[in-house]
Structure formats: structure tokens, C-alpha cells
Coordinates of N, CA and C in Angstrom, one line a residue:
M3 N 44.0 12.7 3.1 CA 43.8 14.1 3.0 C 42.7 14.3 1.9
G4 N 41.7 15.2 2.2 CA 40.6 15.4 1.3 C 41.1 16.3 0.1
K5 N 40.3 16.3 -0.9 CA 40.6 17.0 -2.1 C 40.5 18.5 -1.8
N6 N 41.3 19.3 -2.5 CA 41.3 20.8 -2.3 C 41.4 21.4 -3.7
I7 N 40.3 22.1 -4.1 CA 40.2 22.7 -5.4 C 41.3 23.8 -5.6
F8 N 41.9 24.2 -4.6 CA 42.9 25.3 -4.7 C 44.4 24.7 -4.7
Q9 N 44.5 23.4 -4.7 CA 45.9 22.9 -4.8 C 46.6 23.3 -6.1
T10 N 47.8 23.7 -5.9 CA 48.6 24.2 -7.1 C 48.5 23.3 -8.3
R11 N 48.6 22.0 -8.1 CA 48.6 21.1 -9.2 C 47.3 21.1 -10.0
R12 N 46.2 21.6 -9.3 CA 44.9 21.6 -10.0 C 44.6 22.8 -10.7
V13 N 45.3 23.9 -10.4 CA 45.0 25.2 -11.0 C 46.0 25.6 -12.1
N14 N 47.0 24.8 -12.3 CA 48.0 25.0 -13.3 C 47.3 25.0 -14.7
N15 N 47.5 26.1 -15.5 CA 46.9 26.2 -16.8 C 45.4 26.3 -16.9
Q16 N 44.8 26.6 -15.7 CA 43.4 26.8 -15.7 C 43.0 28.2 -16.2
Q17 N 41.8 28.3 -16.7 CA 41.3 29.6 -17.2 C 40.8 30.4 -16.0
T18 N 41.2 31.7 -15.9 CA 40.7 32.5 -14.8 C 39.4 33.1 -15.2
I19 N 38.6 33.5 -14.2 CA 37.4 34.3 -14.4 C 37.8 35.7 -14.7
N20 N 37.6 36.2 -15.9 CA 38.0 37.5 -16.3 C 37.0 38.5 -16.0
S21 N 37.4 39.8 -15.7 CA 36.5 40.8 -15.3 C 36.1 41.8 -16.4
N22 N 36.3 41.3 -17.7 CA 36.0 42.2 -18.8 C 34.8 41.7 -19.7
R23 N 34.1 40.7 -19.3 CA 33.0 40.2 -20.0 C 31.8 40.0 -19.1
F24 N 30.9 41.0 -19.0 CA 29.8 40.9 -18.1 C 28.7 41.8 -18.6
S25 N 27.5 41.6 -18.2 CA 26.4 42.4 -18.6 C 25.3 42.4 -17.6
I26 N 24.3 43.3 -17.7 CA 23.2 43.3 -16.8 C 21.9 43.3 -17.7
R27 N 20.9 42.5 -17.4 CA 19.8 42.4 -18.2 C 18.5 42.7 -17.4
F28 N 17.6 43.5 -18.0 CA 16.4 43.9 -17.4 C 15.2 43.2 -18.2
D29 N 14.8 42.1 -17.6 CA 13.7 41.4 -18.3 C 12.4 42.1 -18.2
N30 N 11.6 42.1 -19.3 CA 10.2 42.7 -19.3 C 10.2 44.1 -18.9
L31 N 11.3 44.9 -19.2 CA 11.3 46.3 -18.9 C 10.3 47.1 -19.7
H32 N 10.2 46.7 -20.9 CA 9.2 47.5 -21.8 C 7.8 47.4 -21.2
S33 N 7.4 46.1 -20.9 CA 6.0 45.9 -20.4 C 5.8 46.7 -19.1
F34 N 6.9 46.6 -18.3 CA 6.9 47.3 -17.0 C 6.7 48.8 -17.1
L35 N 7.5 49.4 -18.0 CA 7.4 50.9 -18.2 C 6.1 51.3 -18.9
S36 N 5.7 50.4 -19.8 CA 4.4 50.7 -20.6 C 3.2 50.7 -19.6
R37 N 3.2 49.7 -18.7 CA 2.1 49.7 -17.7 C 2.1 50.9 -16.8
A38 N 3.3 51.2 -16.3 CA 3.5 52.3 -15.4 C 3.1 53.6 -16.1
A39 N 3.4 53.8 -17.3 CA 3.1 55.0 -18.0 C 1.6 55.2 -18.2
S40 N 0.9 54.1 -18.3 CA -0.6 54.2 -18.5 C -1.4 54.3 -17.2
T41 N -0.7 53.9 -16.1 CA -1.5 53.8 -14.8 C -1.0 54.9 -13.8
S42 N 0.2 55.4 -14.0 CA 0.8 56.4 -13.0 C -0.1 57.7 -13.0
I43 N -0.2 58.2 -11.8 CA -0.9 59.5 -11.7 C 0.0 60.7 -11.8
L44 N 1.3 60.4 -11.9 CA 2.2 61.5 -12.1 C 2.0 62.2 -13.5
P45 N 2.0 63.5 -13.5 CA 1.8 64.3 -14.8 C 2.9 64.0 -15.7
H46 N 2.6 64.0 -17.0 CA 3.5 64.0 -18.1 C 4.3 62.7 -18.4
L47 N 4.1 61.7 -17.6 CA 4.9 60.5 -17.8 C 4.5 59.8 -19.0
K48 N 3.2 59.8 -19.3 CA 2.8 59.1 -20.6 C 3.4 59.8 -21.8
Q49 N 3.5 61.2 -21.8 CA 4.1 61.9 -22.9 C 5.6 61.6 -23.0
R50 N 6.2 61.5 -21.8 CA 7.7 61.1 -21.9 C 7.9 59.7 -22.4
Y51 N 7.0 58.8 -22.0 CA 7.1 57.5 -22.6 C 7.0 57.5 -24.1
E52 N 6.0 58.1 -24.6 CA 5.8 58.2 -26.0 C 6.9 58.9 -26.8
A53 N 7.5 59.9 -26.1 CA 8.6 60.6 -26.8 C 9.8 59.7 -26.8
T54 N 10.1 58.9 -25.8 CA 11.2 58.0 -25.8 C 11.0 56.9 -26.9
I55 N 9.8 56.4 -27.0 CA 9.6 55.4 -28.0 C 9.9 55.9 -29.4
G56 N 9.5 57.2 -29.7 CA 9.9 57.8 -31.0 C 11.3 57.9 -31.2
A57 N 12.1 58.3 -30.1 CA 13.5 58.5 -30.3 C 14.2 57.2 -30.5
L58 N 13.6 56.1 -30.1 CA 14.3 54.8 -30.3 C 13.8 54.1 -31.6
G59 N 13.1 54.8 -32.5 CA 12.7 54.2 -33.8 C 11.4 53.5 -33.7
G60 N 10.6 53.8 -32.7 CA 9.2 53.2 -32.7 C 8.9 52.2 -31.6
D61 N 9.9 51.6 -31.1 CA 9.6 50.6 -30.0 C 10.9 50.3 -29.2
M62 N 10.7 49.8 -28.0 CA 11.8 49.3 -27.2 C 11.7 47.8 -27.2
A63 N 12.9 47.1 -27.2 CA 12.9 45.7 -27.0 C 12.3 45.3 -25.7
E64 N 11.7 44.1 -25.6 CA 11.1 43.6 -24.4 C 12.1 43.6 -23.3
S65 N 13.3 43.1 -23.6 CA 14.3 43.0 -22.6 C 15.5 43.9 -23.0
L66 N 16.1 44.6 -22.0 CA 17.2 45.4 -22.3 C 18.4 44.8 -21.6
E67 N 19.4 44.4 -22.4 CA 20.7 43.9 -21.9 C 21.8 44.8 -22.3
L68 N 22.6 45.3 -21.3 CA 23.7 46.2 -21.4 C 25.0 45.5 -21.3
S69 N 25.8 45.6 -22.3 CA 27.2 45.1 -22.2 C 28.0 46.2 -21.5
L70 N 28.5 46.0 -20.3 CA 29.0 47.0 -19.4 C 30.5 47.3 -19.7
V71 N 30.9 48.6 -19.6 CA 32.3 49.0 -19.6 C 32.9 48.7 -18.3
S72 N 32.2 49.0 -17.2 CA 32.6 48.8 -15.9 C 31.4 48.7 -14.9
S73 N 31.6 48.1 -13.8 CA 30.5 48.0 -12.8 C 31.1 47.7 -11.5
T74 N 30.4 48.3 -10.4 CA 30.6 47.8 -9.1 C 29.6 46.7 -8.9
F75 N 29.6 46.1 -7.7 CA 28.7 45.0 -7.5 C 28.1 45.1 -6.1
P76 N 26.8 44.9 -6.0 CA 26.1 45.0 -4.6 C 26.8 44.1 -3.6
V77 N 27.0 44.6 -2.4 CA 27.7 43.9 -1.4 C 26.7 43.6 -0.2
I78 N 26.5 42.4 0.2 CA 25.7 42.0 1.3 C 26.6 41.9 2.6
S79 N 26.3 42.6 3.6 CA 27.1 42.5 4.8 C 26.2 42.6 6.0
V80 N 26.7 42.2 7.2 CA 26.0 42.2 8.4 C 26.7 43.1 9.4
E81 N 25.8 43.6 10.3 CA 26.4 44.4 11.4 C 26.8 43.6 12.6
V82 N 27.9 43.9 13.2 CA 28.5 43.1 14.3 C 28.7 44.0 15.5
V83 N 28.4 43.4 16.6 CA 28.6 44.1 17.9 C 29.5 43.3 18.8
N84 N 30.2 43.9 19.7 CA 31.0 43.2 20.7 C 30.1 43.0 22.0
V85 N 30.1 41.7 22.4 CA 29.3 41.3 23.6 C 30.3 41.0 24.7
P86 N 30.2 41.6 25.9 CA 31.1 41.3 27.0 C 30.9 39.9 27.4
R87 N 32.0 39.2 27.7 CA 32.0 37.9 28.2 C 33.2 37.7 29.2
F88 N 32.8 37.8 30.4 CA 33.8 37.8 31.5 C 34.8 38.9 31.3
N89 N 36.1 38.7 31.1 CA 37.0 39.8 30.9 C 37.4 40.0 29.5
D90 N 36.5 39.5 28.6 CA 36.8 39.6 27.2 C 35.5 40.0 26.4
F91 N 35.6 40.0 25.1 CA 34.5 40.3 24.2 C 34.4 39.3 23.1
V92 N 33.2 38.9 22.7 CA 33.0 38.1 21.6 C 32.1 38.8 20.6
K93 N 32.3 38.4 19.3 CA 31.5 39.0 18.2 C 30.1 38.4 18.1
A94 N 29.1 39.2 17.9 CA 27.8 38.7 17.6 C 27.2 39.5 16.5
T95 N 26.4 38.9 15.6 CA 25.7 39.6 14.5 C 24.4 40.1 15.0
T96 N 23.9 41.2 14.5 CA 22.7 41.8 14.9 C 21.6 41.8 13.7
K97 N 22.1 42.4 12.6 CA 21.1 42.5 11.4 C 22.0 42.7 10.2
F98 N 21.3 42.7 9.1 CA 21.9 43.0 7.8 C 22.2 44.5 7.7
S99 N 23.3 44.9 7.1 CA 23.6 46.3 6.9 C 22.7 46.8 5.7
E100 N 22.5 48.1 5.6 CA 21.8 48.6 4.5 C 22.6 48.4 3.2
M101 N 21.9 47.9 2.2 CA 22.5 47.7 0.9 C 22.9 49.0 0.2
E102 N 24.2 49.1 -0.1 CA 24.7 50.3 -0.8 C 24.3 50.3 -2.3
P103 N 24.2 51.5 -2.9 CA 23.9 51.5 -4.3 C 25.2 51.1 -5.1
F104 N 25.0 50.7 -6.3 CA 26.1 50.3 -7.2 C 26.0 51.0 -8.5
D105 N 27.1 51.1 -9.2 CA 27.2 51.9 -10.4 C 27.5 50.9 -11.6
V106 N 26.9 51.2 -12.7 CA 27.2 50.5 -14.0 C 27.6 51.6 -15.0
V107 N 28.5 51.3 -15.9 CA 28.9 52.2 -17.0 C 28.8 51.5 -18.3
F108 N 28.1 52.1 -19.3 CA 27.9 51.5 -20.6 C 28.0 52.5 -21.7
M109 N 28.3 52.1 -22.9 CA 28.3 52.9 -24.1 C 26.9 53.2 -24.6
D110 N 26.7 54.5 -25.0 CA 25.5 54.9 -25.6 C 25.5 54.8 -27.1
Y111 N 24.4 54.5 -27.8 CA 24.4 54.4 -29.2 C 23.3 55.2 -29.8
V112 N 23.4 55.5 -31.1 CA 22.4 56.3 -31.8 C 21.1 55.5 -31.9
N113 N 21.2 54.3 -32.4 CA 20.0 53.5 -32.6 C 19.8 52.6 -31.4
G114 N 18.8 52.9 -30.6 CA 18.5 52.1 -29.4 C 19.3 52.7 -28.2
S115 N 19.0 54.0 -28.0 CA 19.8 54.7 -26.9 C 19.3 54.1 -25.5
A116 N 20.2 53.4 -24.9 CA 19.9 52.9 -23.5 C 19.8 54.0 -22.5
S117 N 20.5 55.1 -22.8 CA 20.5 56.2 -21.8 C 19.1 56.9 -21.8
A118 N 18.4 56.9 -23.0 CA 17.0 57.4 -23.1 C 16.1 56.5 -22.3
I119 N 16.3 55.2 -22.3 CA 15.4 54.3 -21.5 C 15.7 54.5 -20.0
M120 N 16.9 54.7 -19.7 CA 17.3 54.9 -18.3 C 16.7 56.2 -17.7
Q121 N 16.8 57.3 -18.6 CA 16.2 58.6 -18.2 C 14.7 58.5 -18.0
L122 N 14.0 57.7 -18.9 CA 12.6 57.5 -18.8 C 12.3 56.8 -17.5
W123 N 13.0 55.7 -17.3 CA 12.8 54.9 -16.0 C 13.0 55.8 -14.8
H124 N 14.0 56.6 -14.8 CA 14.3 57.5 -13.7 C 13.2 58.5 -13.5
A125 N 12.5 58.9 -14.5 CA 11.4 59.9 -14.4 C 10.3 59.3 -13.6
F126 N 10.1 57.9 -13.6 CA 9.1 57.3 -12.8 C 9.5 57.3 -11.3
V127 N 10.7 57.4 -11.0 CA 11.2 57.5 -9.6 C 10.9 58.8 -9.1
G128 N 11.1 59.9 -9.9 CA 10.8 61.2 -9.4 C 10.8 62.1 -10.7
D129 N 9.8 62.9 -10.8 CA 9.7 63.8 -12.0 C 10.2 65.2 -11.5
K130 N 11.4 65.6 -11.9 CA 11.9 66.9 -11.5 C 11.1 68.0 -12.1
E131 N 10.4 67.8 -13.2 CA 9.7 68.9 -13.8 C 8.5 69.4 -12.9
T132 N 7.9 68.4 -12.3 CA 6.7 68.8 -11.4 C 7.1 68.7 -9.9
G133 N 8.2 68.0 -9.6 CA 8.6 67.8 -8.2 C 7.9 66.6 -7.6
A134 N 7.1 65.9 -8.3 CA 6.4 64.7 -7.8 C 7.3 63.5 -7.7
M135 N 7.1 62.8 -6.6 CA 7.9 61.5 -6.4 C 7.0 60.4 -6.8
G136 N 7.6 59.3 -7.4 CA 6.8 58.2 -7.9 C 6.4 57.3 -6.8
F137 N 5.5 56.3 -7.2 CA 5.1 55.2 -6.3 C 5.9 54.0 -6.6
K138 N 6.2 53.2 -5.6 CA 7.1 52.1 -5.7 C 6.7 51.2 -6.8
Q139 N 5.5 50.9 -6.9 CA 5.0 49.9 -7.9 C 5.3 50.4 -9.3
D140 N 5.5 51.7 -9.5 CA 5.7 52.2 -10.8 C 7.2 52.3 -11.2
F141 N 8.1 52.1 -10.3 CA 9.5 52.2 -10.7 C 10.4 51.1 -10.2
V142 N 10.0 50.3 -9.3 CA 10.8 49.2 -8.8 C 10.6 48.0 -9.7
L143 N 11.6 47.6 -10.5 CA 11.6 46.4 -11.3 C 11.9 45.2 -10.3
P144 N 11.0 44.2 -10.3 CA 11.1 43.1 -9.3 C 12.5 42.3 -9.4
Q145 N 13.0 42.2 -10.7 CA 14.2 41.4 -10.8 C 14.9 41.8 -12.1
A146 N 16.3 41.8 -12.0 CA 17.2 41.9 -13.1 C 18.2 40.8 -12.9
S147 N 19.1 40.6 -14.0 CA 20.1 39.6 -13.9 C 21.4 40.2 -14.3
F148 N 22.4 39.7 -13.6 CA 23.8 40.1 -13.8 C 24.6 38.9 -14.3
F149 N 25.2 38.9 -15.5 CA 25.9 37.8 -16.0 C 27.4 38.0 -16.1
V150 N 28.2 37.0 -15.8 CA 29.6 37.0 -16.0 C 29.9 35.9 -17.0
Y151 N 30.5 36.3 -18.1 CA 30.7 35.4 -19.3 C 32.2 34.9 -19.3
G152 N 32.3 33.8 -20.0 CA 33.7 33.2 -20.2 C 34.4 33.9 -21.3
P153 N 35.6 33.5 -21.6 CA 36.5 34.2 -22.5 C 36.0 34.0 -24.0
D154 N 35.2 33.0 -24.3 CA 34.8 32.8 -25.7 C 33.3 32.6 -25.8
A155 N 32.5 33.2 -24.9 CA 31.0 33.1 -25.0 C 30.5 33.7 -26.3
P156 N 29.6 33.0 -27.0 CA 29.1 33.6 -28.2 C 28.1 34.7 -27.9
G157 N 27.8 35.5 -29.0 CA 26.9 36.6 -28.8 C 25.5 36.2 -28.3
Y158 N 24.9 37.0 -27.6 CA 23.5 36.7 -27.1 C 22.5 36.9 -28.1
D159 N 21.6 35.9 -28.2 CA 20.5 35.9 -29.2 C 19.2 35.8 -28.4
V160 N 18.4 36.8 -28.4 CA 17.1 36.8 -27.6 C 16.1 35.8 -28.2
D161 N 16.3 35.4 -29.5 CA 15.3 34.5 -30.1 C 15.7 33.0 -29.9
S162 N 16.9 32.8 -29.3 CA 17.4 31.4 -29.1 C 16.7 30.8 -27.9
S163 N 16.3 29.6 -28.1 CA 15.7 28.9 -26.9 C 16.8 28.2 -26.1
A164 N 18.0 28.1 -26.6 CA 19.1 27.4 -25.9 C 19.5 28.3 -24.7
D165 N 20.1 27.6 -23.7 CA 20.6 28.4 -22.6 C 21.9 29.0 -23.0
I166 N 22.0 30.3 -23.0 CA 23.2 31.0 -23.4 C 24.3 30.8 -22.4
P167 N 25.5 30.3 -22.9 CA 26.6 30.0 -21.9 C 27.0 31.2 -21.1
Y168 N 27.2 31.0 -19.9 CA 27.8 32.0 -19.0 C 28.4 31.3 -17.8
L169 N 29.3 32.0 -17.1 CA 29.9 31.4 -16.0 C 29.1 31.5 -14.7
Q170 N 28.6 32.8 -14.5 CA 27.8 33.0 -13.3 C 26.6 33.9 -13.7
K171 N 25.5 33.7 -13.0 CA 24.3 34.5 -13.1 C 23.8 34.8 -11.7
Y172 N 23.5 36.1 -11.5 CA 23.0 36.6 -10.2 C 21.7 37.3 -10.5
S173 N 20.8 37.2 -9.5 CA 19.6 38.0 -9.5 C 19.7 39.2 -8.7
L174 N 19.3 40.3 -9.2 CA 19.2 41.6 -8.5 C 17.7 41.9 -8.2
I175 N 17.4 42.0 -6.9 CA 16.0 42.0 -6.5 C 15.6 43.5 -6.2
N176 N 14.4 43.9 -6.7 CA 13.8 45.2 -6.5 C 14.8 46.3 -6.9
I177 N 15.1 46.5 -8.1 CA 16.1 47.4 -8.6 C 15.4 48.6 -9.3
F178 N 16.1 49.8 -9.1 CA 15.6 51.0 -9.8 C 16.8 51.9 -9.9
P179 N 16.8 52.8 -10.9 CA 17.9 53.8 -11.1 C 17.7 55.0 -10.1
K180 N 18.8 55.2 -9.4 CA 18.8 56.3 -8.5 C 19.3 57.6 -9.2
S181 N 20.2 57.5 -10.1 CA 20.6 58.6 -10.9 C 21.2 58.1 -12.3
V182 N 21.1 59.0 -13.2 CA 21.6 58.8 -14.6 C 22.5 59.9 -15.0
N183 N 23.8 59.6 -15.2 CA 24.8 60.6 -15.4 C 25.4 60.4 -16.9
L184 N 25.1 61.4 -17.7 CA 25.5 61.3 -19.1 C 27.0 61.7 -19.3
G185 N 27.6 62.1 -18.3 CA 29.0 62.5 -18.3 C 29.3 63.8 -18.9
E186 N 30.6 64.1 -19.1 CA 31.0 65.4 -19.7 C 30.9 65.4 -21.2
H187 N 30.3 66.5 -21.7 CA 30.2 66.7 -23.2 C 31.2 67.8 -23.6
S188 N 32.1 67.5 -24.5 CA 33.1 68.4 -24.9 C 33.2 68.5 -26.5
A189 N 33.3 69.7 -27.0 CA 33.4 69.9 -28.4 C 34.8 69.5 -28.9
E190 N 35.7 69.2 -28.0 CA 37.1 68.8 -28.4 C 37.2 67.3 -28.4
S191 N 36.2 66.6 -28.1 CA 36.3 65.1 -28.0 C 35.2 64.5 -28.8
A192 N 35.6 63.4 -29.6 CA 34.7 62.6 -30.4 C 34.6 61.2 -29.8
E193 N 35.0 61.0 -28.6 CA 34.9 59.7 -28.0 C 33.5 59.3 -27.7
P194 N 33.2 58.0 -27.7 CA 31.9 57.5 -27.4 C 31.4 58.0 -26.0
R195 N 30.1 58.2 -26.0 CA 29.6 58.7 -24.7 C 29.4 57.5 -23.7
K196 N 30.0 57.6 -22.6 CA 29.8 56.6 -21.5 C 28.8 57.1 -20.5
V197 N 27.8 56.3 -20.3 CA 26.8 56.7 -19.3 C 26.9 55.9 -18.0
T198 N 26.8 56.6 -16.9 CA 26.9 56.0 -15.6 C 25.5 56.0 -14.9
V199 N 25.0 54.8 -14.6 CA 23.7 54.8 -13.9 C 24.0 54.2 -12.5
T200 N 23.5 54.8 -11.5 CA 23.5 54.3 -10.1 C 22.2 53.6 -9.8
F201 N 22.3 52.4 -9.4 CA 21.1 51.6 -9.1 C 21.0 51.3 -7.6
E202 N 19.8 51.3 -7.1 CA 19.5 50.8 -5.8 C 18.9 49.4 -5.9
V203 N 19.2 48.5 -4.9 CA 18.7 47.1 -5.0 C 18.5 46.7 -3.6
D204 N 17.6 45.8 -3.4 CA 17.3 45.2 -2.0 C 18.1 44.0 -1.7
N205 N 18.4 43.2 -2.8 CA 19.1 41.9 -2.5 C 19.8 41.4 -3.8
V206 N 20.8 40.6 -3.6 CA 21.5 40.0 -4.7 C 21.9 38.6 -4.3
Y207 N 21.7 37.6 -5.2 CA 22.1 36.3 -4.9 C 22.4 35.5 -6.1
P208 N 23.3 34.5 -6.1 CA 23.6 33.7 -7.3 C 22.5 32.8 -7.6
V209 N 22.2 32.7 -8.9 CA 21.1 31.8 -9.4 C 21.7 30.5 -10.0
R210 N 22.8 30.7 -10.7 CA 23.5 29.5 -11.3 C 24.9 29.8 -11.6
I211 N 25.8 28.8 -11.3 CA 27.2 28.9 -11.5 C 27.6 27.7 -12.4
N212 N 28.2 28.0 -13.5 CA 28.6 27.0 -14.5 C 30.1 26.8 -14.4
G213 N 30.6 25.6 -14.7 CA 32.0 25.3 -14.9 C 32.4 25.6 -16.3
Y214 N 33.7 25.5 -16.5 CA 34.3 25.7 -17.9 C 35.5 24.8 -18.1
N215 N 35.4 24.0 -19.1 CA 36.5 23.1 -19.4 C 37.3 23.6 -20.6
Y216 N 38.4 24.2 -20.2 CA 39.3 24.9 -21.3 C 39.9 23.9 -22.2
A217 N 40.1 22.6 -21.7 CA 40.8 21.6 -22.5 C 39.9 20.7 -23.3
A218 N 38.6 21.0 -23.2 CA 37.7 20.1 -24.0 C 37.9 20.2 -25.5
N219 N 37.8 19.1 -26.2 CA 37.9 19.1 -27.6 C 36.5 19.2 -28.2
V220 N 36.1 20.4 -28.4 CA 34.7 20.7 -28.9 C 34.8 21.5 -30.2
T221 N 33.7 21.5 -30.9 CA 33.6 22.3 -32.1 C 32.9 23.6 -31.9
K222 N 32.1 23.7 -30.8 CA 31.5 25.0 -30.5 C 31.9 25.5 -29.1
P223 N 32.3 26.8 -29.0 CA 32.8 27.2 -27.7 C 31.8 27.0 -26.6
E224 N 30.5 27.1 -26.8 CA 29.5 27.0 -25.8 C 29.5 25.6 -25.1
D225 N 30.1 24.6 -25.8 CA 30.2 23.2 -25.3 C 31.2 23.1 -24.2
R226 N 32.0 24.1 -24.0 CA 33.0 24.1 -22.9 C 32.4 24.4 -21.6
Y227 N 31.1 24.9 -21.6 CA 30.5 25.3 -20.3 C 29.7 24.1 -19.8
T228 N 30.0 23.7 -18.5 CA 29.4 22.6 -17.9 C 28.3 23.1 -16.9
S229 N 27.1 22.8 -17.2 CA 26.0 23.3 -16.3 C 25.9 22.5 -15.0
S230 N 25.5 23.2 -14.0 CA 25.3 22.5 -12.7 C 24.0 21.6 -12.9
P231 N 23.8 20.6 -12.1 CA 22.6 19.7 -12.3 C 21.3 20.4 -12.1
T232 N 21.3 21.3 -11.2 CA 20.0 22.1 -11.0 C 20.4 23.5 -10.6
S233 N 19.5 24.4 -10.9 CA 19.7 25.8 -10.5 C 19.6 25.9 -9.0
I234 N 20.3 27.0 -8.5 CA 20.2 27.2 -7.1 C 18.9 27.8 -6.7

């Protein structure tokens, strides 16, 4: 009998993939928005860009990574039809279904307001002030990354050249914000503001899946992560 990774004796005391440590990262978002602000023919976008930079203390980081409170995940599905075959029917696939939008929820902060960046990005999709709709090259970011981390992954350091440990990494292709919801504001509540952004995306696929050795005798938590030989 062949090996089965789901045999009970193999999963005893194994670490599960938890759903409370994940993030989404937008690489080169600053350069992307800066270029769009300087080249877009939509009115007022350059002024909005400059106003957002000032609100963030002078500059935005090149990459924006959001530690998420919650998130749905893009689903790839195919359409199926019934094809008559004698006195019966068989299933046949026809095409990919339309990709549904997905939502992410994150905390907003005073220094480095991610909601301000999202609102700026959304203005390139469509400027409600003038009624003008943007051009695809000005608001569709070619790629973003969705990370699922292990239970003891260290903090992310953008200056580190080492591969930051994670369990799973997915690429989100052609992404842009469909809506930015700042939630309810109440004078009776001092809770942190949770921002919900709905994103549209054309495709999602796994880039790299790492293993995790919970029983390894290591000095650094990141050494528990076992990288695959090559990226997918």
C-alpha cells in the first residue's frame, strides 16, 4: 500500500495551518501610483497624490504589506453543462467562471494610514468628484502577494535579504480596489477603526508552499520552515 499523508498515525501531534496569521503585500505600489499620478489625464489626481503623501508624513513605503484582521479568498471555478449521452447526461466543462471580488479587513493607524493609500488608489479607478473613470494602466496593479504564516513566524523586515518564512504564498494577478469602506464612526466607541477593501482580481495561483517541522530542535523559529526545492 502506498503512503498516505492523511493517515492518522502521520497527523498525530502535527501543527495545523491556522487562519489567524496572514497578510497581503502590494509590491512597488508607491512607484505605480506615483507614475499614474504624473501621467493620468484625470483631473485632480496629482493633487490627491500629493495630499496623501503629506498625510503619511512625507512619503509612502515602496511596498505596502497589510496584516489582515480577516479576509475572503479569490475562488477559481469552471462552468459545467450537462451533455446528453443516450438516455443519460454527462458533465462537461465549458469555460472559467467570472472571478468574484474578495474582501480584506485591516486596522487603520495614525502614522502610515493604509486607508488613505487605498482611497488614493481607488481614486485612480474612478474619480467621483469629476465623474471620470480611470484607464486600466493607471489603476490595475499587475501583481500582489498573499501570505499565510506559521504559528511562530518572525516579524517581516523589508531590509532583510533572507527569505521570510511563510507556509504559503499566492500571487494575485491584475488587482485593484473596487471599494473602500471605512466602517461606522460612533462617538460612543473608541475601538480601532477597521477598514474593509473589496478587490477585483483576474487570477490567483500558488507560488510557493513550505513545510513546517514542529519537532525540529532549532534555535531560531524560522529554521522550522522547510522550503521546497524550487518555486512553482
